Tab-separated table of C-alpha atoms and ligand atoms in Angstrom:
chain	number	residue	atom	x	y	z
A	141	UNK	CA	108.107	99.421	90.170
A	142	UNK	CA	106.317	102.630	89.225
A	143	UNK	CA	104.943	103.588	92.597
A	144	UNK	CA	107.174	103.297	95.660
A	145	UNK	CA	105.958	104.081	99.152
A	146	UNK	CA	108.301	105.448	101.764
A	147	UNK	CA	107.135	105.994	105.318
A	148	UNK	CA	109.156	108.445	107.391
A	149	UNK	CA	108.540	108.594	111.139
A	150	UNK	CA	109.039	111.998	112.726
A	151	UNK	CA	109.325	111.971	116.525
A	152	UNK	CA	107.736	115.148	117.823
A	153	UNK	CA	108.505	116.886	121.090
A	154	UNK	CA	106.319	114.294	122.845
A	155	UNK	CA	107.894	111.317	124.568
A	156	UNK	CA	108.879	108.863	121.794
A	157	UNK	CA	107.248	106.035	123.724
A	158	UNK	CA	103.841	107.652	123.145
A	159	UNK	CA	103.098	105.991	119.825
A	160	UNK	CA	99.912	108.036	119.276
A	161	UNK	CA	101.991	111.211	119.035
A	162	UNK	CA	104.242	109.999	116.229
A	163	UNK	CA	103.469	111.751	112.967
A	164	UNK	CA	103.703	109.461	109.968
A	165	UNK	CA	104.653	111.228	106.758
A	166	UNK	CA	103.952	108.924	103.852
A	167	UNK	CA	105.814	109.662	100.658
A	168	UNK	CA	105.411	107.989	97.299
A	169	UNK	CA	107.279	108.173	94.036
A	170	UNK	CA	105.431	108.055	90.693
A	171	UNK	CA	107.620	108.059	87.582
A	172	UNK	CA	109.999	111.028	88.113
A	173	UNK	CA	108.084	112.799	90.898
A	174	UNK	CA	107.754	112.559	94.688
A	175	UNK	CA	104.467	113.160	96.471
A	176	UNK	CA	103.553	113.434	100.166
A	177	UNK	CA	100.275	112.304	101.725
A	178	UNK	CA	97.912	115.259	102.114
A	179	UNK	CA	94.524	113.682	102.938
A	180	UNK	CA	94.243	110.185	104.373
A	181	UNK	CA	91.775	107.546	103.216
A	182	UNK	CA	90.043	107.716	106.595
A	183	UNK	CA	89.560	111.491	106.353
A	184	UNK	CA	88.220	111.151	102.792
A	185	UNK	CA	85.654	108.507	103.734
A	186	UNK	CA	84.524	110.439	106.843
A	187	UNK	CA	83.992	113.528	104.721
A	188	UNK	CA	82.038	111.558	102.107
A	189	UNK	CA	79.780	110.252	104.893
A	190	UNK	CA	79.020	113.878	105.781
A	191	UNK	CA	78.455	114.985	102.188
A	192	UNK	CA	76.117	112.051	101.512
A	193	UNK	CA	74.141	112.820	104.661
A	194	UNK	CA	73.765	116.426	103.512
A	195	UNK	CA	72.652	115.365	100.020
A	196	UNK	CA	70.183	112.816	101.383
A	197	UNK	CA	68.586	115.657	103.359
A	198	UNK	CA	68.804	118.411	100.737
A	199	UNK	CA	67.542	116.336	97.814
A	200	UNK	CA	64.911	114.186	99.527
A	201	UNK	CA	61.860	113.558	97.340
A	202	UNK	CA	63.571	114.651	94.106
A	203	UNK	CA	64.281	112.624	90.981
A	204	UNK	CA	68.068	112.881	90.954
A	205	UNK	CA	70.671	111.948	88.361
A	206	UNK	CA	74.254	111.854	89.596
A	207	UNK	CA	76.698	112.641	86.809
A	208	UNK	CA	80.264	111.461	87.369
A	209	UNK	CA	83.025	113.096	85.363
A	210	UNK	CA	85.514	110.516	84.142
A	211	UNK	CA	88.197	109.516	84.609
A	212	UNK	CA	89.145	111.218	87.867
A	213	UNK	CA	85.800	111.077	89.704
A	214	UNK	CA	85.216	107.321	89.451
A	215	UNK	CA	86.268	106.509	93.043
A	216	UNK	CA	84.554	109.529	94.579
A	217	UNK	CA	81.404	108.766	92.566
A	218	UNK	CA	81.365	105.143	93.760
A	219	UNK	CA	82.010	105.959	97.430
A	220	UNK	CA	79.476	108.787	97.397
A	221	UNK	CA	76.737	107.007	95.455
A	222	UNK	CA	76.751	103.920	97.688
A	223	UNK	CA	75.915	106.246	100.607
A	224	UNK	CA	72.980	107.898	98.809
A	225	UNK	CA	69.567	106.634	99.879
A	226	UNK	CA	67.486	108.713	97.440
A	227	UNK	CA	65.678	107.403	94.396
A	228	UNK	CA	68.600	108.215	92.136
A	229	UNK	CA	70.411	107.199	88.980
A	230	UNK	CA	74.046	107.604	88.044
A	231	UNK	CA	75.653	108.217	84.685
A	232	UNK	CA	79.154	109.187	83.534
A	233	UNK	CA	80.571	111.524	80.915
A	234	UNK	CA	84.153	111.931	79.912
A	235	UNK	CA	86.421	114.811	78.985
A	236	UNK	CA	89.971	115.857	79.739
A	237	UNK	CA	91.821	119.118	80.235
A	238	UNK	CA	95.092	118.105	81.887
A	239	UNK	CA	98.328	116.613	80.601
A	240	UNK	CA	101.275	116.041	82.928
A	241	UNK	CA	101.237	118.422	85.906
A	242	UNK	CA	100.038	121.606	84.232
A	243	UNK	CA	96.807	122.534	82.495
A	244	UNK	CA	96.893	122.262	78.723
A	245	UNK	CA	94.132	124.867	78.723
A	246	UNK	CA	92.161	123.001	76.081
A	247	UNK	CA	88.866	121.383	76.939
A	248	UNK	CA	88.242	118.286	74.895
A	249	UNK	CA	85.017	116.829	73.594
A	250	UNK	CA	82.377	115.662	76.071
A	251	UNK	CA	81.455	112.053	75.367
A	252	UNK	CA	79.098	109.471	76.852
A	253	UNK	CA	75.815	111.387	77.248
A	254	UNK	CA	73.132	108.733	77.248
A	255	UNK	CA	70.861	110.013	79.982
A	256	UNK	CA	67.735	112.124	79.484
A	257	UNK	CA	68.274	114.865	82.042
A	258	UNK	CA	65.392	117.142	81.058
A	259	UNK	CA	63.562	118.418	84.160
A	260	UNK	CA	65.828	116.382	86.451
A	261	UNK	CA	67.934	117.456	89.408
A	262	UNK	CA	71.541	116.812	88.439
A	263	UNK	CA	74.414	116.375	90.865
A	264	UNK	CA	77.698	116.781	89.006
A	265	UNK	CA	80.424	114.694	90.665
A	266	UNK	CA	83.875	116.169	90.040
A	267	UNK	CA	87.165	114.836	91.379
A	268	UNK	CA	88.725	118.280	91.588
A	269	UNK	CA	87.784	121.811	90.614
A	270	UNK	CA	90.815	123.859	89.632
A	271	UNK	CA	90.186	126.768	87.202
A	272	UNK	CA	86.562	125.722	86.814
A	273	UNK	CA	86.792	125.554	82.996
A	274	UNK	CA	85.672	121.931	82.974
A	275	UNK	CA	82.829	122.645	85.345
A	276	UNK	CA	81.621	125.589	83.276
A	277	UNK	CA	81.615	123.447	80.155
A	278	UNK	CA	79.543	120.761	81.867
A	279	UNK	CA	77.092	123.236	83.393
A	280	UNK	CA	76.575	124.890	79.976
A	281	UNK	CA	75.736	121.474	78.540
A	282	UNK	CA	73.300	120.735	81.383
A	283	UNK	CA	71.522	124.043	80.802
A	284	UNK	CA	71.217	123.285	77.061
A	285	UNK	CA	69.781	119.883	77.983
A	286	UNK	CA	67.241	121.594	80.277
A	287	UNK	CA	68.107	120.138	83.668
A	288	UNK	CA	65.721	121.672	86.198
A	289	UNK	CA	68.303	122.022	88.967
A	290	UNK	CA	72.099	121.669	88.975
A	291	UNK	CA	74.160	120.865	92.071
A	292	UNK	CA	77.925	120.535	92.080
A	293	UNK	CA	79.911	118.145	94.268
A	294	UNK	CA	83.715	118.305	94.171
A	295	UNK	CA	85.944	116.074	96.278
A	296	UNK	CA	88.749	118.639	96.044
A	297	UNK	CA	88.582	122.357	95.335
A	298	UNK	CA	91.446	124.807	94.739
A	299	UNK	CA	89.936	128.220	95.635
A	300	UNK	CA	93.118	130.078	94.615
A	301	UNK	CA	92.861	128.731	91.063
A	302	UNK	CA	89.099	129.059	90.601
A	303	UNK	CA	88.071	131.684	88.034
A	304	UNK	CA	84.297	131.110	87.772
A	305	UNK	CA	81.163	132.227	89.624
A	306	UNK	CA	79.440	128.855	89.622
A	307	UNK	CA	78.760	127.932	93.266
A	308	UNK	CA	80.126	124.565	94.388
A	309	UNK	CA	77.432	123.137	96.631
A	310	UNK	CA	79.323	120.216	98.170
A	311	UNK	CA	83.089	120.441	98.713
A	312	UNK	CA	85.092	117.579	100.172
A	313	UNK	CA	88.276	119.505	100.920
A	314	UNK	CA	89.648	122.917	99.973
A	315	UNK	CA	93.305	122.471	99.066
A	316	UNK	CA	96.208	124.747	98.074
A	317	UNK	CA	96.943	125.381	94.424
A	318	UNK	CA	99.403	122.467	94.091
A	319	UNK	CA	99.308	119.373	91.922
A	320	UNK	CA	97.789	116.327	93.633
A	321	UNK	CA	97.367	112.635	92.821
A	322	UNK	CA	95.500	109.682	94.264
A	323	UNK	CA	91.898	108.781	94.969
A	324	UNK	CA	91.132	108.790	91.249
A	325	UNK	CA	93.529	111.557	90.243
A	326	UNK	CA	96.543	110.678	88.135
A	327	UNK	CA	99.991	111.787	87.157
A	328	UNK	CA	100.446	110.778	83.525
A	329	UNK	CA	97.960	107.965	84.013
A	330	UNK	CA	99.411	106.568	87.266
A	331	UNK	CA	98.363	106.978	90.884
A	332	UNK	CA	94.593	106.767	90.457
A	333	UNK	CA	94.491	103.630	92.629
A	334	UNK	CA	95.986	105.315	95.704
A	335	UNK	CA	93.456	105.490	98.560
A	336	UNK	CA	94.773	108.791	99.928
A	337	UNK	CA	95.433	112.126	98.213
A	338	UNK	CA	99.099	113.067	97.780
A	339	UNK	CA	100.624	116.437	96.939
A	340	UNK	CA	103.645	117.030	94.717
A	341	UNK	CA	106.795	117.904	96.668
A	342	UNK	CA	109.523	117.441	94.017
B	82	5GP	P1	89.747	122.699	85.684
B	82	5GP	O1	89.011	122.618	84.385
B	82	5GP	O2	88.884	123.035	86.873
B	82	5GP	O3	90.952	123.602	85.595
B	82	5GP	O4	90.360	121.289	85.954
B	82	5GP	C1	89.583	120.201	86.185
B	82	5GP	C2	90.266	118.919	85.787
B	82	5GP	O5	91.694	119.058	85.702
B	82	5GP	C3	90.010	117.883	86.850
B	82	5GP	O6	88.847	117.174	86.591
B	82	5GP	C4	91.276	117.042	86.786
B	82	5GP	O7	91.122	116.042	85.813
B	82	5GP	C5	92.353	118.006	86.329
B	82	5GP	N1	93.131	118.551	87.464
B	82	5GP	C6	93.054	119.779	88.011
B	82	5GP	N2	93.909	119.910	89.039
B	82	5GP	C7	94.544	118.721	89.154
B	82	5GP	C8	95.529	118.213	90.058
B	82	5GP	O8	96.033	118.857	90.979
B	82	5GP	N3	95.912	116.913	89.862
B	82	5GP	C9	95.420	116.139	88.868
B	82	5GP	N4	95.873	114.893	88.789
B	82	5GP	N5	94.481	116.578	88.006
B	82	5GP	C10	94.052	117.863	88.152
């Protein structure tokens, strides 16, 4: 089996009988690496509720196109978009910049543009913003295609790795500069189906 889940129970200084005080550290193994749960499914969905509420307020009355960046943002895009009550459309484009657990540095071709975004408010839906190279590439393309307004939503954001000035309007969680998987994000193609976000420990 490619993904194994191990649950370790750590009894804190509280009385062990108090079940609510037991910290559960979930670990999983994908291929040759071990990851530990960093953000639970419940925390992710609560945060998306908040982000959607904010967007519904901020963008009320506008003609909005949500633009999901594949592959990683497909779960975030779905969970976010179903909470949006604006008159809105959604479309997806695809590119890739990562192989294994370190950036290859090369940004590949953007494919899948089939939406006329001229004079539209665009909300870019990113799974994670790391260096910001991908984001910059997408924003450049949106400017060329004459979007009237560009908003950025990122489920995860690594401030320590970010090298750009583009403001990220909606951030799910700021995380340390470590490799993560789950909730759409993969390690060599695996782990996208995990409901929580896990961080690499070894
Ligand atoms: P950036 O261009 O901002 O450096 O990286 C953005 C893309 O790299 C993301 O859309 C994602 O596909 C990938 N990426 C960046 N950090 C991570 C990470 O910690 N885990 C995984 N699985 N992918 C990452």
